[in-house]
Every structure is written in structure tokens, then in C-alpha cells.
């Protein structure tokens, strides 16, 4: 599969970091994956990913990417760990209640993989920090429950032409898609205005639901970075664990989208509605 997602400098053989003997030993079970190989592992090591909201979804993504060997993680999330977080946040422990989330999660990720560079932003994404944070990374994982925050990320990701994985869940329902500016719909194509039912406080969540969303999103990150497999390009993955029903919906760009409508499609598959 051709690489159409990340800057070519990242995928250049000459600029990728080499793997150590220790890393070859740690990752020897994933390196043989078809289409992955040592090249894919080096691409992971040379990549950087921002995760917005490091909760049940984002925290699990961070944990799985650290174990997979991604080189740098940028975590953005305000607030402290609360008791109600413990049912789903795999990086949160009872003794950490009251600690800033990103600080506790950085410490835990250092135990999981000390080779991963973890940068933290003890704040949610907003108009004043989106450009700075997205400028530091190759790809974004959007796990925010706030559409205002999602719109800030979407607008800046489109401006910088950075891929963004949308990972969302509500109760036992889940939604995931991979957005490539100029090739796929952006968030504003799909949701020109926030869904009325979205902005709620204390929405229902249980670990199997958030963890499954996170695992699919993590695999999307790995596929986009390495070119291994087919990402959810122009497709929205929907799942409902109530009945274990899963399906993929075809989605398309909107020509009149005020955020990405001006972009020229760089790759095949960038159909517009």
C-alpha cells in the first residue's frame, strides 16, 4: 500500500531511527506482521502522536501506542484523576486520585516503555494551543467529548495537513474514522453543527466499550504511520455492543465545507458530495 498520509521525510529510509537490539527483542512478535517488518517498527519509533483527552479512550490509545513502540506521545488533558475515572482509565490507579491526569499518566507510561518520549499539556485543546501542539506531531487522535474542542483540532489539522483519527463512544456505541485532509471528509463535513444529543455531562461509559474504540483507533494510527493494512479512509466504523452489531458507512467530503472544501484532493478516493 502506498504511503499517502505522513510527510515523506518521515518515511525516508535515511531519516528513520535505527532499532536497538533490545527493541528488536521487544517487538519481535509484531515485526513479522505482513506489510510491517522492521521498516514499520522504525517508522513507529520515528513518529509522534498527539492524543486529545487521555481518558478511557485516549488513555488506552496512549498505553497501546507506548507498548507498540511509538517514539513520542503528546498528551493533552486538564484536570485531576477522580474516583469515577477508575472504571475505565487503564492508566489511572486509586493511589493517583487527586493527581493531575497527564502527570500520573506520563509516569505510568514511563514504566510501560521508558524509551517513549512523553510530553504533557495539562489543558484541553482550545484556540490558543491547538496550533502549537499539532505542529509538534505527525498525527492526532481525537478522543474529546467536546465538539468545540474537536472543531479546534479539526480546523488546525486541516490547515497543517495532518491526519486525525476520530474516536468516539457513548454508552455501548462507538464511532471511528480516519481523516486525511484533502482526501477524506473532515469533521465539519460530517457534522457542520454539533449534534444536539452530544454535549452531555457524565455520559455513560464502561471499559469494554471505551477500550474497544481505543484499540481500533490505535490500529488506525499504526496503519497510517506504517502503511500496513487499510485505514478507515472515507469510511465511518460504527459498532453497538448491545447487540454486537458492526458496520461501515461510506462517507464523502462536502464541496461547500468551510474548513476543507478549498483543498484539492491529493489521492484517489477523495470523492466529494
C-alpha atoms as one frame of an Amber mdcrd trajectory, in Angstrom:
protein
   0.000   0.000   0.000   1.444   3.375  -0.940   2.064   5.834   1.864  -0.263
   8.790   1.378  -0.600  10.006   4.928   2.584  11.271   6.559   5.292  13.634
   5.298   7.711  11.843   3.005  10.629  12.946   5.201   9.283  10.738   7.988
   9.086   7.757   5.683  12.523   8.315   4.165  14.730   5.322   4.948  17.707
   7.597   5.596  15.962   9.628   8.300  14.298   6.828  10.254  15.887   5.892
  13.606  17.562   2.522  13.866  16.275  -0.146  16.225  18.431  -1.321  19.112
  18.999  -4.986  19.916  16.674  -4.557  22.893  13.939  -3.144  20.658  14.293
  -5.975  18.183  13.771  -8.358  21.079  10.757  -6.473  22.489   8.994  -6.145
  19.136   9.966  -9.463  17.571   6.360 -10.679  17.661   4.952  -7.703  15.712
   7.785  -7.097  13.255   6.853 -10.242  11.223   3.345  -8.902  10.536   2.670
  -8.798   6.763   3.427  -5.339   5.404   5.011  -4.222   8.689   8.553  -5.504
   9.177  11.483  -3.680  10.728  10.705  -0.709   8.462   7.290  -0.325  10.080
   8.815  -0.561  13.540  11.323   2.134  12.656   8.500   4.309  11.329   6.682
   3.956  14.644   9.838   4.845  16.530  10.329   7.916  14.347   6.741   9.158
  14.672   4.944  11.466  17.073   1.258  11.343  18.023  -0.906  13.775  19.960
  -3.805  12.411  21.982  -6.533  14.822  22.969  -8.242  13.790  26.215  -6.410
  10.919  27.829  -9.461   9.213  29.315 -10.969   5.789  28.780 -10.367   6.061
  25.034  -7.290   8.284  24.826  -5.507   6.712  27.779  -5.908   3.255  26.287
  -4.590   4.546  22.950  -1.569   6.010  24.751  -0.929   2.732  26.559  -1.187
   0.645  23.397   0.972   3.013  21.334   3.629   3.021  24.042   3.681  -0.774
  24.011   3.800  -0.775  20.201   6.912   1.436  20.234   5.782   4.858  19.016
   8.572   7.382  19.514   6.769  10.377  21.026   3.391  10.987  22.623   1.896
  14.396  23.360  -0.918  14.137  25.907  -3.429  16.971  26.336  -5.977  16.813
  29.154  -6.834  19.141  32.007  -7.995  18.088  35.447  -7.111  15.508  38.050
  -7.839  11.821  38.463 -11.166  11.217  40.194 -12.714   8.081  41.627 -15.223
   7.913  38.789 -12.327   7.606  36.313 -11.179   4.275  37.730 -13.811   2.147
  35.998 -12.327   2.776  32.545  -8.961   4.600  32.580  -6.290   1.914  32.333
  -3.540   4.375  33.271  -5.333   5.565  36.442  -4.901   3.952  39.851  -6.551
   4.604  43.198  -3.377   5.994  44.735  -3.276   8.622  41.953  -6.666  10.150
  42.809  -6.183  13.911  43.074  -3.075  13.996  40.845  -3.120  15.844  37.519
  -4.118  13.274  34.914  -1.334  13.900  32.443   1.373  13.814  35.120   0.179
  10.492  36.525  -0.209   9.041  33.043   3.258  10.219  31.980   4.748   8.421
  34.996   2.848   5.223  34.230   3.833   5.283  30.557   7.474   5.637  31.593
   7.095   2.339  33.434   5.452   0.734  30.403   8.093   1.935  27.930  10.894
   4.231  29.120  12.031   4.731  25.511   8.890   6.695  24.609   9.197  10.466
  24.899   6.035  11.710  26.626   5.191  15.414  26.560   2.228  16.703  28.522
  -0.173  19.617  28.296  -2.276  19.996  31.446  -5.042  21.606  29.442  -7.658
  20.652  26.892  -7.336  21.722  23.268  -8.581  25.235  22.530  -7.985  28.043
  20.044  -4.816  29.211  21.804  -2.905  25.924  21.971  -4.138  23.831  19.024
  -1.610  25.206  16.520   1.361  24.789  18.861   0.521  21.235  19.882  -0.431
  19.930  16.447   2.706  21.477  14.965   4.782  19.110  17.150   3.289  15.862
  15.865   2.660  13.794  12.750  -0.823  12.597  13.632  -3.668  13.370  16.060
  -6.039  11.100  17.957  -9.241  12.936  18.847 -10.854  11.394  21.912 -12.572
  14.506  23.230 -16.194  14.542  24.420 -16.450  18.221  23.444 -17.388  19.191
  19.899 -15.956  22.668  20.397 -12.616  21.073  21.159 -12.958  18.685  18.228
 -13.630  21.588  15.861 -10.452  23.374  17.004  -8.413  20.232  16.334 -10.099
  19.604  13.016  -9.510  23.124  11.744  -5.848  23.096  12.714  -5.278  19.552
  11.422  -6.704  20.601   8.041  -4.577  23.741   7.988  -1.395  21.780   8.732
  -2.484  18.814   6.570  -2.097  16.381   9.473  -4.072  13.109   9.684  -6.552
  12.857  12.535  -8.230   9.743  13.932 -11.704  10.423  15.297 -12.525   8.038
  18.138 -15.857   8.489  19.884 -18.185   6.433  22.039 -21.382   6.832  24.027
 -22.507   4.011  26.269 -22.146   0.894  24.137 -21.985   2.707  20.800 -18.740
   3.589  19.030 -17.653   5.658  16.026 -14.197   5.702  14.414 -12.850   7.162
  11.176  -9.514   8.296   9.792  -9.422  11.776   8.306  -6.739  12.755   5.786
  -7.050  16.453   4.853  -7.741  16.801   1.144  -8.603  13.125   0.706 -11.398
  12.394   3.163 -14.203  14.273   4.879 -13.134  16.408   7.787 -15.173  16.663
  10.969 -17.053  19.692   9.653 -18.069  17.743   6.550 -19.713  15.131   8.750
 -21.040  17.476  11.417 -21.464  21.064  10.198 -23.010  21.786  13.603 -22.690
  19.844  16.873 -25.278  17.071  17.277 -27.810  18.217  19.891 -27.515  14.939
  21.778 -23.719  15.087  22.068 -22.972  17.742  24.688 -23.876  15.948  27.896
 -22.274  15.780  31.318 -21.480  12.406  32.800 -22.320  10.324  29.712 -22.453
   6.557  30.326 -19.231   4.619  29.771 -17.932   1.165  30.594 -14.420  -0.116
  29.994 -15.086  -2.740  27.275 -16.713  -0.075  25.111 -14.039   2.606  25.510
 -11.228   0.033  25.248 -12.589  -1.415  22.003 -12.880   2.048  20.451  -9.332
   2.777  21.595  -7.929  -0.452  20.177  -9.453   0.175  16.755  -8.190   3.773
  16.842  -4.710   2.622  17.841  -4.616   0.226  14.910  -5.654   3.107  12.655
  -2.676   5.116  13.947  -0.326   2.217  13.253  -1.756   1.665   9.766  -1.489
   5.345   8.836   2.094   5.612  10.099   3.412   2.384   8.592   1.155   1.778
   5.565   0.371  -1.679   6.960  -3.234  -2.543   6.179  -6.087  -0.320   5.009
  -7.161   2.570   7.269 -10.769   3.709   7.552 -10.425   6.114   4.640 -13.799
   7.580   3.607 -15.455   5.080   5.924 -17.068   5.508   9.327 -16.881   2.453
  11.548 -19.959   2.062  13.747 -20.405  -0.518  16.450 -23.032  -1.285  19.065
 -22.027  -3.707  21.799 -25.635  -4.053  22.891 -26.175  -6.481  20.024 -22.568
  -6.848  18.823 -23.595  -5.219  15.566 -20.852  -3.611  13.481 -20.912  -1.891
  10.119 -19.004   0.590   7.976 -20.700   3.601   6.445 -19.282   5.257   3.326
 -18.708   8.985   3.826 -17.636  11.745   1.429 -16.291  15.282   1.503 -18.642
  18.246   1.124 -17.731  20.694  -1.629 -19.141  23.556   0.432 -17.301  22.645
   3.638 -15.898  25.920   5.038 -12.922  24.094   6.591 -11.616  21.674   3.940
 -13.666  22.477   0.819 -10.814  24.519  -0.653  -8.325  21.630  -0.553  -7.500
  19.780  -3.750  -7.730  16.015  -3.343  -4.188  14.676  -3.252  -5.049  10.995
  -3.539  -7.579   8.655  -5.075 -10.689   8.089  -3.030 -11.247  11.751  -2.176
 -14.742  11.866  -3.604 -16.875  14.839  -2.731 -20.604  15.042  -2.163
